[in-house]
PDB file of C-alpha atoms and ligand atoms in Angstrom:
ATOM      1  CA  UNK K   1     121.799 -58.699 -71.908  1.00  0.00           C
ATOM      2  CA  UNK K   2     124.079 -56.388 -73.817  1.00  0.00           C
ATOM      3  CA  UNK K   3     124.128 -56.996 -77.418  1.00  0.00           C
ATOM      4  CA  UNK K   4     127.364 -59.802 -78.561  1.00  0.00           C
ATOM      5  CA  UNK K   5     129.513 -60.818 -80.923  1.00  0.00           C
ATOM      6  CA  UNK K   6     128.353 -63.313 -82.573  1.00  0.00           C
ATOM      7  CA  UNK K   7     131.758 -66.803 -82.714  1.00  0.00           C
ATOM      8  CA  UNK K   8     130.925 -67.562 -79.871  1.00  0.00           C
ATOM      9  CA  UNK K   9     126.940 -68.805 -80.086  1.00  0.00           C
ATOM     10  CA  UNK K  10     127.892 -69.423 -84.296  1.00  0.00           C
ATOM     11  CA  UNK K  11     130.531 -72.640 -83.421  1.00  0.00           C
ATOM     12  CA  UNK K  12     128.209 -73.644 -80.049  1.00  0.00           C
ATOM     13  CA  UNK K  13     125.517 -73.760 -82.399  1.00  0.00           C
ATOM     14  CA  UNK K  14     127.852 -76.089 -84.937  1.00  0.00           C
ATOM     15  CA  UNK K  15     129.052 -77.990 -82.307  1.00  0.00           C
ATOM     16  CA  UNK K  16     125.713 -78.906 -80.599  1.00  0.00           C
ATOM     17  CA  UNK K  17     123.996 -79.290 -84.364  1.00  0.00           C
ATOM     18  CA  UNK K  18     121.242 -77.027 -85.092  1.00  0.00           C
ATOM     19  CA  UNK K  19     121.237 -73.483 -86.466  1.00  0.00           C
ATOM     20  CA  UNK K  20     120.996 -69.669 -85.198  1.00  0.00           C
ATOM     21  CA  UNK K  21     119.133 -67.089 -88.029  1.00  0.00           C
ATOM     22  CA  UNK K  22     120.294 -64.359 -88.900  1.00  0.00           C
ATOM     23  CA  UNK K  23     117.503 -61.786 -90.092  1.00  0.00           C
ATOM     24  CA  UNK K  24     118.111 -58.625 -91.734  1.00  0.00           C
ATOM     25  CA  UNK K  25     116.214 -55.228 -90.334  1.00  0.00           C
ATOM     26  CA  UNK K  26     114.828 -52.583 -92.143  1.00  0.00           C
ATOM     27  CA  UNK K  27     113.765 -50.139 -89.451  1.00  0.00           C
ATOM     28  CA  UNK K  28     112.190 -49.951 -86.176  1.00  0.00           C
ATOM     29  CA  UNK K  29     109.429 -52.312 -86.256  1.00  0.00           C
ATOM     30  CA  UNK K  30     110.806 -54.799 -87.532  1.00  0.00           C
ATOM     31  CA  UNK K  31     113.983 -54.576 -85.117  1.00  0.00           C
ATOM     32  CA  UNK K  32     111.467 -55.487 -82.646  1.00  0.00           C
ATOM     33  CA  UNK K  33     110.002 -58.090 -83.873  1.00  0.00           C
ATOM     34  CA  UNK K  34     113.205 -60.280 -84.500  1.00  0.00           C
ATOM     35  CA  UNK K  35     113.914 -59.160 -80.887  1.00  0.00           C
ATOM     36  CA  UNK K  36     110.086 -60.406 -79.561  1.00  0.00           C
ATOM     37  CA  UNK K  37     110.811 -63.237 -81.687  1.00  0.00           C
ATOM     38  CA  UNK K  38     113.798 -64.571 -80.420  1.00  0.00           C
ATOM     39  CA  UNK K  39     112.772 -63.242 -76.382  1.00  0.00           C
ATOM     40  CA  UNK K  40     109.575 -65.497 -77.368  1.00  0.00           C
ATOM     41  CA  UNK K  41     111.695 -68.229 -78.711  1.00  0.00           C
ATOM     42  CA  UNK K  42     114.969 -67.820 -75.820  1.00  0.00           C
ATOM     43  CA  UNK K  43     116.857 -68.556 -79.255  1.00  0.00           C
ATOM     44  CA  UNK K  44     120.159 -66.262 -80.153  1.00  0.00           C
ATOM     45  CA  UNK K  45     120.444 -64.284 -83.454  1.00  0.00           C
ATOM     46  CA  UNK K  46     121.977 -61.443 -85.789  1.00  0.00           C
ATOM     47  CA  UNK K  47     119.926 -59.130 -86.133  1.00  0.00           C
ATOM     48  CA  UNK K  48     121.823 -58.051 -89.820  1.00  0.00           C
ATOM     49  CA  UNK K  49     121.558 -54.495 -91.824  1.00  0.00           C
ATOM     50  CA  UNK K  50     122.718 -54.526 -95.670  1.00  0.00           C
ATOM     51  CA  UNK K  51     124.756 -51.919 -96.633  1.00  0.00           C
ATOM     52  CA  UNK K  52     121.467 -50.330 -98.050  1.00  0.00           C
ATOM     53  CA  UNK K  53     119.104 -51.033 -95.382  1.00  0.00           C
ATOM     54  CA  UNK K  54     121.504 -49.423 -93.112  1.00  0.00           C
ATOM     55  CA  UNK K  55     121.554 -46.755 -95.844  1.00  0.00           C
ATOM     56  CA  UNK K  56     117.100 -45.930 -95.978  1.00  0.00           C
ATOM     57  CA  UNK K  57     118.014 -46.684 -91.413  1.00  0.00           C
ATOM     58  CA  UNK K  58     120.084 -42.910 -91.771  1.00  0.00           C
ATOM     59  CA  UNK K  59     123.098 -44.255 -91.429  1.00  0.00           C
ATOM     60  CA  UNK K  60     125.601 -47.329 -89.483  1.00  0.00           C
ATOM     61  CA  UNK K  61     125.559 -45.107 -87.247  1.00  0.00           C
ATOM     62  CA  UNK K  62     121.625 -44.904 -86.470  1.00  0.00           C
ATOM     63  CA  UNK K  63     120.892 -48.799 -87.124  1.00  0.00           C
ATOM     64  CA  UNK K  64     123.695 -49.733 -84.705  1.00  0.00           C
ATOM     65  CA  UNK K  65     122.090 -47.774 -82.389  1.00  0.00           C
ATOM     66  CA  UNK K  66     117.995 -47.923 -82.771  1.00  0.00           C
ATOM     67  CA  UNK K  67     119.500 -51.658 -82.680  1.00  0.00           C
ATOM     68  CA  UNK K  68     121.151 -52.286 -79.001  1.00  0.00           C
ATOM     69  CA  UNK K  69     118.548 -49.468 -77.473  1.00  0.00           C
ATOM     70  CA  UNK K  70     116.530 -51.871 -78.765  1.00  0.00           C
ATOM     71  CA  UNK K  71     117.708 -54.699 -76.903  1.00  0.00           C
ATOM     72  CA  UNK K  72     118.473 -52.789 -73.430  1.00  0.00           C
ATOM     73  CA  UNK K  73     114.836 -51.079 -74.331  1.00  0.00           C
ATOM     74  CA  UNK K  74     112.823 -54.370 -74.446  1.00  0.00           C
ATOM     75  CA  UNK K  75     115.167 -55.894 -71.464  1.00  0.00           C
ATOM     76  CA  UNK K  76     116.589 -59.570 -74.123  1.00  0.00           C
ATOM     77  CA  UNK K  77     118.187 -61.651 -72.542  1.00  0.00           C
ATOM     78  CA  UNK K  78     119.264 -63.935 -75.073  1.00  0.00           C
ATOM     79  CA  UNK K  79     122.429 -62.463 -77.116  1.00  0.00           C
ATOM     80  CA  UNK K  80     121.672 -60.350 -80.083  1.00  0.00           C
ATOM     81  CA  UNK K  81     124.745 -59.306 -82.386  1.00  0.00           C
ATOM     82  CA  UNK K  82     124.678 -56.987 -84.555  1.00  0.00           C
ATOM     83  CA  UNK K  83     126.558 -57.563 -87.702  1.00  0.00           C
ATOM     84  CA  UNK K  84     126.870 -56.458 -91.303  1.00  0.00           C
ATOM     85  CA  UNK K  85     124.922 -58.733 -94.441  1.00  0.00           C
ATOM     86  CA  UNK K  86     127.523 -58.607 -97.064  1.00  0.00           C
ATOM     87  CA  UNK K  87     129.366 -55.764 -96.192  1.00  0.00           C
ATOM     88  CA  UNK K  88     132.897 -53.947 -99.188  1.00  0.00           C
ATOM     89  CA  UNK K  89     135.395 -53.303 -97.356  1.00  0.00           C
ATOM     90  CA  UNK K  90     135.036 -49.548 -96.835  1.00  0.00           C
ATOM     91  CA  UNK K  91     131.741 -50.010 -95.308  1.00  0.00           C
ATOM     92  CA  UNK K  92     132.692 -53.152 -93.092  1.00  0.00           C
ATOM     93  CA  UNK K  93     135.100 -50.604 -91.982  1.00  0.00           C
ATOM     94  CA  UNK K  94     132.833 -48.198 -90.897  1.00  0.00           C
ATOM     95  CA  UNK K  95     130.346 -50.889 -89.295  1.00  0.00           C
ATOM     96  CA  UNK K  96     133.167 -51.781 -86.592  1.00  0.00           C
ATOM     97  CA  UNK K  97     134.173 -47.649 -85.812  1.00  0.00           C
ATOM     98  CA  UNK K  98     130.540 -47.551 -85.341  1.00  0.00           C
ATOM     99  CA  UNK K  99     130.020 -50.263 -82.800  1.00  0.00           C
ATOM    100  CA  UNK K 100     128.265 -53.394 -84.951  1.00  0.00           C
ATOM    101  CA  UNK K 101     129.372 -56.909 -83.519  1.00  0.00           C
ATOM    102  CA  UNK K 102     129.614 -58.235 -86.082  1.00  0.00           C
ATOM    103  CA  UNK K 103     130.204 -57.846 -89.734  1.00  0.00           C
ATOM    104  CA  UNK K 104     129.758 -59.685 -92.849  1.00  0.00           C
ATOM    105  CA  UNK K 105     132.880 -58.721 -94.920  1.00  0.00           C
ATOM    106  CA  UNK K 106     132.121 -59.279 -98.213  1.00  0.00           C
ATOM    107  CA  UNK K 107     134.264 -59.082-101.334  1.00  0.00           C
ATOM    108  CA  UNK K 108     133.270 -61.977-103.466  1.00  0.00           C
ATOM    109  CA  UNK K 109     132.569 -60.175-106.590  1.00  0.00           C
ATOM    110  CA  UNK K 110     136.812 -59.232-106.290  1.00  0.00           C
ATOM    111  CA  UNK K 111     139.357 -61.427-107.813  1.00  0.00           C
ATOM    112  CA  UNK K 112     139.723 -64.008-104.687  1.00  0.00           C
ATOM    113  CA  UNK K 113     143.419 -63.172-104.376  1.00  0.00           C
ATOM    114  CA  UNK K 114     142.685 -59.901-102.458  1.00  0.00           C
ATOM    115  CA  UNK K 115     139.044 -61.130-100.940  1.00  0.00           C
ATOM    116  CA  UNK K 116     141.801 -62.498 -98.442  1.00  0.00           C
ATOM    117  CA  UNK K 117     143.907 -59.933 -99.149  1.00  0.00           C
ATOM    118  CA  UNK K 118     141.592 -57.920 -97.637  1.00  0.00           C
ATOM    119  CA  UNK K 119     139.402 -60.234 -95.892  1.00  0.00           C
ATOM    120  CA  UNK K 120     142.710 -60.665 -94.133  1.00  0.00           C
ATOM    121  CA  UNK K 121     142.821 -56.992 -93.073  1.00  0.00           C
ATOM    122  CA  UNK K 122     138.832 -56.243 -91.867  1.00  0.00           C
ATOM    123  CA  UNK K 123     140.214 -59.550 -89.492  1.00  0.00           C
ATOM    124  CA  UNK K 124     142.967 -57.822 -87.349  1.00  0.00           C
ATOM    125  CA  UNK K 125     140.552 -55.553 -87.209  1.00  0.00           C
ATOM    126  CA  UNK K 126     137.511 -56.872 -86.206  1.00  0.00           C
ATOM    127  CA  UNK K 127     139.341 -59.361 -83.916  1.00  0.00           C
ATOM    128  CA  UNK K 128     141.434 -57.534 -81.718  1.00  0.00           C
ATOM    129  CA  UNK K 129     137.878 -54.937 -80.922  1.00  0.00           C
ATOM    130  CA  UNK K 130     136.224 -58.944 -80.377  1.00  0.00           C
ATOM    131  CA  UNK K 131     134.376 -58.304 -83.326  1.00  0.00           C
ATOM    132  CA  UNK K 132     133.345 -62.078 -85.690  1.00  0.00           C
ATOM    133  CA  UNK K 133     133.618 -61.772 -89.374  1.00  0.00           C
ATOM    134  CA  UNK K 134     132.173 -63.550 -91.591  1.00  0.00           C
ATOM    135  CA  UNK K 135     133.275 -64.334 -95.394  1.00  0.00           C
ATOM    136  CA  UNK K 136     132.381 -65.377 -98.766  1.00  0.00           C
ATOM    137  CA  UNK K 137     134.352 -67.573-101.399  1.00  0.00           C
ATOM    138  CA  UNK K 138     132.584 -67.626-104.798  1.00  0.00           C
ATOM    139  CA  UNK K 139     129.267 -65.799-104.600  1.00  0.00           C
ATOM    140  CA  UNK K 140     125.357 -66.801-104.223  1.00  0.00           C
ATOM    141  CA  UNK K 141     123.518 -66.379-106.369  1.00  0.00           C
ATOM    142  CA  UNK K 142     120.655 -63.208-106.695  1.00  0.00           C
ATOM    143  CA  UNK K 143     120.163 -60.256-106.447  1.00  0.00           C
ATOM    144  CA  UNK K 144     121.241 -58.963-103.308  1.00  0.00           C
ATOM    145  CA  UNK K 145     120.803 -55.112-102.291  1.00  0.00           C
ATOM    146  CA  UNK K 146     122.341 -54.891-106.445  1.00  0.00           C
ATOM    147  CA  UNK K 147     124.408 -57.610-105.954  1.00  0.00           C
ATOM    148  CA  UNK K 148     124.426 -59.964-108.138  1.00  0.00           C
ATOM    149  CA  UNK K 149     125.579 -63.230-109.147  1.00  0.00           C
ATOM    150  CA  UNK K 150     124.697 -66.696-110.548  1.00  0.00           C
ATOM    151  CA  UNK K 151     124.984 -68.631-108.301  1.00  0.00           C
ATOM    152  CA  UNK K 152     127.620 -71.628-107.851  1.00  0.00           C
ATOM    153  CA  UNK K 153     129.346 -74.523-105.808  1.00  0.00           C
ATOM    154  CA  UNK K 154     131.685 -72.387-103.851  1.00  0.00           C
ATOM    155  CA  UNK K 155     135.399 -73.889-104.336  1.00  0.00           C
ATOM    156  CA  UNK K 156     136.415 -75.474-102.230  1.00  0.00           C
ATOM    157  CA  UNK K 157     140.516 -74.693-101.851  1.00  0.00           C
ATOM    158  CA  UNK K 158     139.031 -70.758-102.566  1.00  0.00           C
ATOM    159  CA  UNK K 159     136.891 -71.962 -99.329  1.00  0.00           C
ATOM    160  CA  UNK K 160     140.503 -74.067 -97.529  1.00  0.00           C
ATOM    161  CA  UNK K 161     142.536 -70.127 -97.947  1.00  0.00           C
ATOM    162  CA  UNK K 162     138.735 -67.946 -96.706  1.00  0.00           C
ATOM    163  CA  UNK K 163     139.087 -69.913 -93.074  1.00  0.00           C
ATOM    164  CA  UNK K 164     142.872 -69.791 -92.698  1.00  0.00           C
ATOM    165  CA  UNK K 165     142.595 -65.512 -92.574  1.00  0.00           C
ATOM    166  CA  UNK K 166     141.014 -66.033 -89.538  1.00  0.00           C
ATOM    167  CA  UNK K 167     137.164 -65.421 -90.696  1.00  0.00           C
ATOM    168  CA  UNK K 168     134.192 -66.568 -87.882  1.00  0.00           C
ATOM    169  CA  UNK K 169     132.694 -68.501 -89.944  1.00  0.00           C
ATOM    170  CA  UNK K 170     131.845 -68.460 -94.341  1.00  0.00           C
ATOM    171  CA  UNK K 171     129.380 -68.104 -96.705  1.00  0.00           C
ATOM    172  CA  UNK K 172     130.017 -71.018 -99.583  1.00  0.00           C
ATOM    173  CA  UNK K 173     127.806 -71.362-102.341  1.00  0.00           C
ATOM    174  CA  UNK K 174     126.490 -74.579-103.076  1.00  0.00           C
ATOM    175  CA  UNK K 175     123.198 -73.661-105.364  1.00  0.00           C
ATOM    176  CA  UNK K 176     121.355 -70.731-103.080  1.00  0.00           C
ATOM    177  CA  UNK K 177     120.311 -67.505-103.852  1.00  0.00           C
ATOM    178  CA  UNK K 178     118.963 -64.899-103.386  1.00  0.00           C
ATOM    179  CA  UNK K 179     115.410 -64.400-102.743  1.00  0.00           C
ATOM    180  CA  UNK K 180     112.309 -65.186-104.001  1.00  0.00           C
ATOM    181  CA  UNK K 181     113.531 -68.868-106.172  1.00  0.00           C
ATOM    182  CA  UNK K 182     112.505 -69.875-109.354  1.00  0.00           C
ATOM    183  CA  UNK K 183     109.882 -72.604-110.834  1.00  0.00           C
ATOM    184  CA  UNK K 184     112.538 -74.456-111.770  1.00  0.00           C
ATOM    185  CA  UNK K 185     115.647 -74.218-109.326  1.00  0.00           C
ATOM    186  CA  UNK K 186     117.710 -77.435-108.448  1.00  0.00           C
ATOM    187  CA  UNK K 187     117.440 -77.244-104.446  1.00  0.00           C
ATOM    188  CA  UNK K 188     120.575 -77.170-102.680  1.00  0.00           C
ATOM    189  CA  UNK K 189     123.812 -79.339-103.352  1.00  0.00           C
ATOM    190  CA  UNK K 190     124.876 -81.279-100.182  1.00  0.00           C
ATOM    191  CA  UNK K 191     127.071 -83.534-102.123  1.00  0.00           C
ATOM    192  CA  UNK K 192     128.737 -80.132-101.916  1.00  0.00           C
ATOM    193  CA  UNK K 193     128.264 -78.891 -99.239  1.00  0.00           C
ATOM    194  CA  UNK K 194     129.559 -82.430 -97.461  1.00  0.00           C
ATOM    195  CA  UNK K 195     133.337 -81.977 -99.410  1.00  0.00           C
ATOM    196  CA  UNK K 196     132.887 -78.399 -97.808  1.00  0.00           C
ATOM    197  CA  UNK K 197     132.356 -79.474 -94.749  1.00  0.00           C
ATOM    198  CA  UNK K 198     134.996 -82.790 -94.519  1.00  0.00           C
ATOM    199  CA  UNK K 199     138.031 -79.713 -96.035  1.00  0.00           C
ATOM    200  CA  UNK K 200     137.098 -77.434 -93.186  1.00  0.00           C
ATOM    201  CA  UNK K 201     136.324 -79.274 -89.701  1.00  0.00           C
ATOM    202  CA  UNK K 202     133.899 -77.696 -87.346  1.00  0.00           C
ATOM    203  CA  UNK K 203     133.602 -74.270 -89.364  1.00  0.00           C
ATOM    204  CA  UNK K 204     130.087 -72.857 -89.093  1.00  0.00           C
ATOM    205  CA  UNK K 205     128.792 -72.543 -92.760  1.00  0.00           C
ATOM    206  CA  UNK K 206     126.200 -69.939 -93.555  1.00  0.00           C
ATOM    207  CA  UNK K 207     123.027 -69.926 -95.308  1.00  0.00           C
ATOM    208  CA  UNK K 208     122.145 -67.609 -97.391  1.00  0.00           C
ATOM    209  CA  UNK K 209     119.120 -66.845 -99.272  1.00  0.00           C
ATOM    210  CA  UNK K 210     117.353 -68.942 -96.672  1.00  0.00           C
ATOM    211  CA  UNK K 211     113.902 -67.472 -97.639  1.00  0.00           C
ATOM    212  CA  UNK K 212     112.043 -70.561 -99.830  1.00  0.00           C
ATOM    213  CA  UNK K 213     114.092 -73.640 -98.660  1.00  0.00           C
ATOM    214  CA  UNK K 214     112.084 -76.662 -97.479  1.00  0.00           C
ATOM    215  CA  UNK K 215     112.913 -76.831 -94.275  1.00  0.00           C
ATOM    216  CA  UNK K 216     114.385 -80.233 -94.849  1.00  0.00           C
ATOM    217  CA  UNK K 217     117.141 -79.762 -97.436  1.00  0.00           C
ATOM    218  CA  UNK K 218     117.419 -77.127 -93.871  1.00  0.00           C
ATOM    219  CA  UNK K 219     117.628 -79.401 -91.735  1.00  0.00           C
ATOM    220  CA  UNK K 220     120.027 -81.875 -93.856  1.00  0.00           C
ATOM    221  CA  UNK K 221     122.085 -78.934 -94.431  1.00  0.00           C
ATOM    222  CA  UNK K 222     122.174 -77.696 -91.120  1.00  0.00           C
ATOM    223  CA  UNK K 223     123.133 -81.589 -90.266  1.00  0.00           C
ATOM    224  CA  UNK K 224     126.298 -81.278 -92.540  1.00  0.00           C
ATOM    225  CA  UNK K 225     127.471 -78.259 -91.022  1.00  0.00           C
ATOM    226  CA  UNK K 226     124.948 -75.328 -91.712  1.00  0.00           C
ATOM    227  CA  UNK K 227     125.619 -72.842 -88.599  1.00  0.00           C
ATOM    228  CA  UNK K 228     123.939 -69.491 -89.503  1.00  0.00           C
ATOM    229  CA  UNK K 229     120.536 -69.190 -92.147  1.00  0.00           C
ATOM    230  CA  UNK K 230     120.241 -65.474 -93.260  1.00  0.00           C
ATOM    231  CA  UNK K 231     116.616 -64.707 -94.221  1.00  0.00           C
ATOM    232  CA  UNK K 232     115.840 -61.768 -95.457  1.00  0.00           C
ATOM    233  CA  UNK K 233     112.531 -62.011 -98.231  1.00  0.00           C
ATOM    234  CA  UNK K 234     111.089 -63.783 -96.104  1.00  0.00           C
ATOM    235  CA  UNK K 235     110.153 -60.833 -93.278  1.00  0.00           C
ATOM    236  CA  UNK K 236     109.169 -58.517 -96.116  1.00  0.00           C
ATOM    237  CA  UNK K 237     107.442 -60.877 -97.668  1.00  0.00           C
ATOM    238  CA  UNK K 238     105.105 -61.979 -94.493  1.00  0.00           C
ATOM    239  CA  UNK K 239     104.775 -58.159 -94.280  1.00  0.00           C
ATOM    240  CA  UNK K 240     103.814 -57.778 -97.566  1.00  0.00           C
ATOM    241  CA  UNK K 241     101.202 -59.922 -97.630  1.00  0.00           C
ATOM    242  CA  UNK K 242      99.952 -59.568 -93.765  1.00  0.00           C
ATOM    243  CA  UNK K 243      99.478 -55.402 -94.644  1.00  0.00           C
ATOM    244  CA  UNK K 244      97.782 -55.818 -98.403  1.00  0.00           C
ATOM    245  CA  UNK K 245      95.827 -58.333 -96.099  1.00  0.00           C
ATOM    246  CA  UNK K 246      95.102 -56.030 -93.412  1.00  0.00           C
ATOM    247  CA  UNK K 247      94.627 -52.622 -96.037  1.00  0.00           C
ATOM    248  CA  UNK K 248      91.836 -55.394 -98.503  1.00  0.00           C
ATOM    249  CA  UNK K 249      89.846 -55.393 -95.039  1.00  0.00           C
ATOM    250  CA  UNK K 250      89.987 -51.311 -94.066  1.00  0.00           C
ATOM    251  CA  UNK K 251      88.832 -50.637 -97.509  1.00  0.00           C
ATOM    252  CA  UNK K 252      86.007 -52.391 -96.752  1.00  0.00           C
ATOM    253  CA  UNK K 253      84.764 -51.384 -94.105  1.00  0.00           C
ATOM    254  CA  UNK K 254      86.850 -47.428 -94.158  1.00  0.00           C
ATOM    255  CA  UNK K 255      84.379 -45.851 -92.183  1.00  0.00           C
ATOM    256  CA  UNK K 256      83.960 -46.955 -88.968  1.00  0.00           C
ATOM    257  CA  UNK K 257      89.368 -48.659 -89.292  1.00  0.00           C
ATOM    258  CA  UNK K 258      88.351 -43.943 -89.404  1.00  0.00           C
ATOM    259  CA  UNK K 259      86.544 -44.169 -86.920  1.00  0.00           C
ATOM    260  CA  UNK K 260      88.527 -46.438 -84.510  1.00  0.00           C
ATOM    261  CA  UNK K 261      92.230 -43.990 -85.788  1.00  0.00           C
ATOM    262  CA  UNK K 262      93.719 -46.919 -87.356  1.00  0.00           C
ATOM    263  CA  UNK K 263      95.327 -45.233 -90.187  1.00  0.00           C
ATOM    264  CA  UNK K 264      97.372 -44.975 -87.291  1.00  0.00           C
ATOM    265  CA  UNK K 265     100.955 -46.241 -88.719  1.00  0.00           C
ATOM    266  CA  UNK K 266     101.545 -47.711 -85.551  1.00  0.00           C
ATOM    267  CA  UNK K 267      97.500 -50.025 -85.594  1.00  0.00           C
ATOM    268  CA  UNK K 268      98.164 -50.146 -89.215  1.00  0.00           C
ATOM    269  CA  UNK K 269     101.530 -51.883 -89.841  1.00  0.00           C
ATOM    270  CA  UNK K 270     100.770 -53.641 -86.607  1.00  0.00           C
ATOM    271  CA  UNK K 271      99.579 -56.785 -88.347  1.00  0.00           C
ATOM    272  CA  UNK K 272     102.122 -57.131 -91.070  1.00  0.00           C
ATOM    273  CA  UNK K 273     105.065 -56.286 -88.476  1.00  0.00           C
ATOM    274  CA  UNK K 274     102.959 -58.958 -86.018  1.00  0.00           C
ATOM    275  CA  UNK K 275     103.860 -61.183 -89.092  1.00  0.00           C
ATOM    276  CA  UNK K 276     107.056 -60.795 -89.251  1.00  0.00           C
ATOM    277  CA  UNK K 277     107.899 -62.347 -85.833  1.00  0.00           C
ATOM    278  CA  UNK K 278     105.751 -65.034 -86.463  1.00  0.00           C
ATOM    279  CA  UNK K 279     107.534 -65.748 -89.802  1.00  0.00           C
ATOM    280  CA  UNK K 280     111.170 -65.980 -87.122  1.00  0.00           C
ATOM    281  CA  UNK K 281     109.183 -67.644 -84.539  1.00  0.00           C
ATOM    282  CA  UNK K 282     108.548 -70.811 -87.244  1.00  0.00           C
ATOM    283  CA  UNK K 283     112.639 -70.553 -88.442  1.00  0.00           C
ATOM    284  CA  UNK K 284     113.970 -70.432 -85.421  1.00  0.00           C
ATOM    285  CA  UNK K 285     112.005 -73.944 -84.945  1.00  0.00           C
ATOM    286  CA  UNK K 286     113.264 -74.969 -88.039  1.00  0.00           C
ATOM    287  CA  UNK K 287     117.023 -74.026 -87.316  1.00  0.00           C
ATOM    288  CA  UNK K 288     116.856 -75.840 -83.543  1.00  0.00           C
ATOM    289  CA  UNK K 289     118.022 -72.936 -81.712  1.00  0.00           C
ATOM    290  CA  UNK K 290     114.642 -72.854 -79.750  1.00  0.00           C
ATOM    291  CA  UNK K 291     115.888 -72.353 -76.238  1.00  0.00           C
ATOM    292  CA  UNK K 292     119.293 -71.851 -76.762  1.00  0.00           C
ATOM    293  CA  UNK K 293     120.423 -68.627 -75.568  1.00  0.00           C
TER     294      UNK K 293
HETATM  295  P1  13P G 301     117.010 -64.389 -98.914  1.00  0.00           P
HETATM  296  O1  13P G 301     116.501 -62.064 -98.817  1.00  0.00           O
HETATM  297  O2  13P G 301     116.369 -64.845 -99.736  1.00  0.00           O
HETATM  298  O3  13P G 301     115.637 -64.440 -97.404  1.00  0.00           O
HETATM  299  O4  13P G 301     118.530 -64.053 -98.511  1.00  0.00           O
HETATM  300  C1  13P G 301     118.751 -63.385 -97.554  1.00  0.00           C
HETATM  301  C2  13P G 301     120.116 -63.632 -96.982  1.00  0.00           C
HETATM  302  O5  13P G 301     121.193 -64.194 -97.584  1.00  0.00           O
HETATM  303  C3  13P G 301     121.162 -62.165 -96.972  1.00  0.00           C
HETATM  304  O6  13P G 301     121.840 -62.380 -96.786  1.00  0.00           O
END
């Protein structure tokens, strides 16, 4: 199946009480792991690059083409959207230009009027090309590629105004933060989520910082209207844990592993990449999007 925009399958998730994963990629192998997981689970997915990850991969055009070409080469049959995660205005325009099929315009660092104005412009351009749009009000706490916020509850009035710009799904803070959750984290504010979704009937809400939230809280949030959950750190930790384990094993059996040429990156990275795939499949189960392609 060719790459698609995300609004239809995110809306279907919202209407039917499950969530799709927005999984961040970092490189070729990572993208393959996400695609294998999505195909194995028959789940629609968004493969997303942060601005930093796209730069790391060689720029938006390289990232977009890498993902699109893998979808084709791997005969992927599930819907896949290529999504920009937390894009500033100029980056959103560039990603649209090179063929991303879904864009998150993140103007949460701007005054709300400017955030709304720029969102309107991004929506007009993206929708004219059949590209879906996510935007954010308030800030999501934690650190994401240098975007640091204190963590807050999205103001309901701002959320309503942002939805009126025509965005397809909305990222709104409900106590969630990017990266690992601190020991003293108080959990998601599900009452605030309820207030948001009552004010915005039918609007799919995006839960950022999906790594490390207890599954029960994620499931409750999905029942209340979350239809896309972003996951980055969890895949990175799975990769790093498995790679460290393999490296330790390698050190303990160096002569034998050298003889088997396990220093070849295709072999050396394989356990880590398999761990990414497993972690994503497990998230898809929790989000309820298995067999929803
Ligand atoms: P985590 O890294 O906490 O999973 O957050 C990912 C995210 O929200 C990307 O926008």
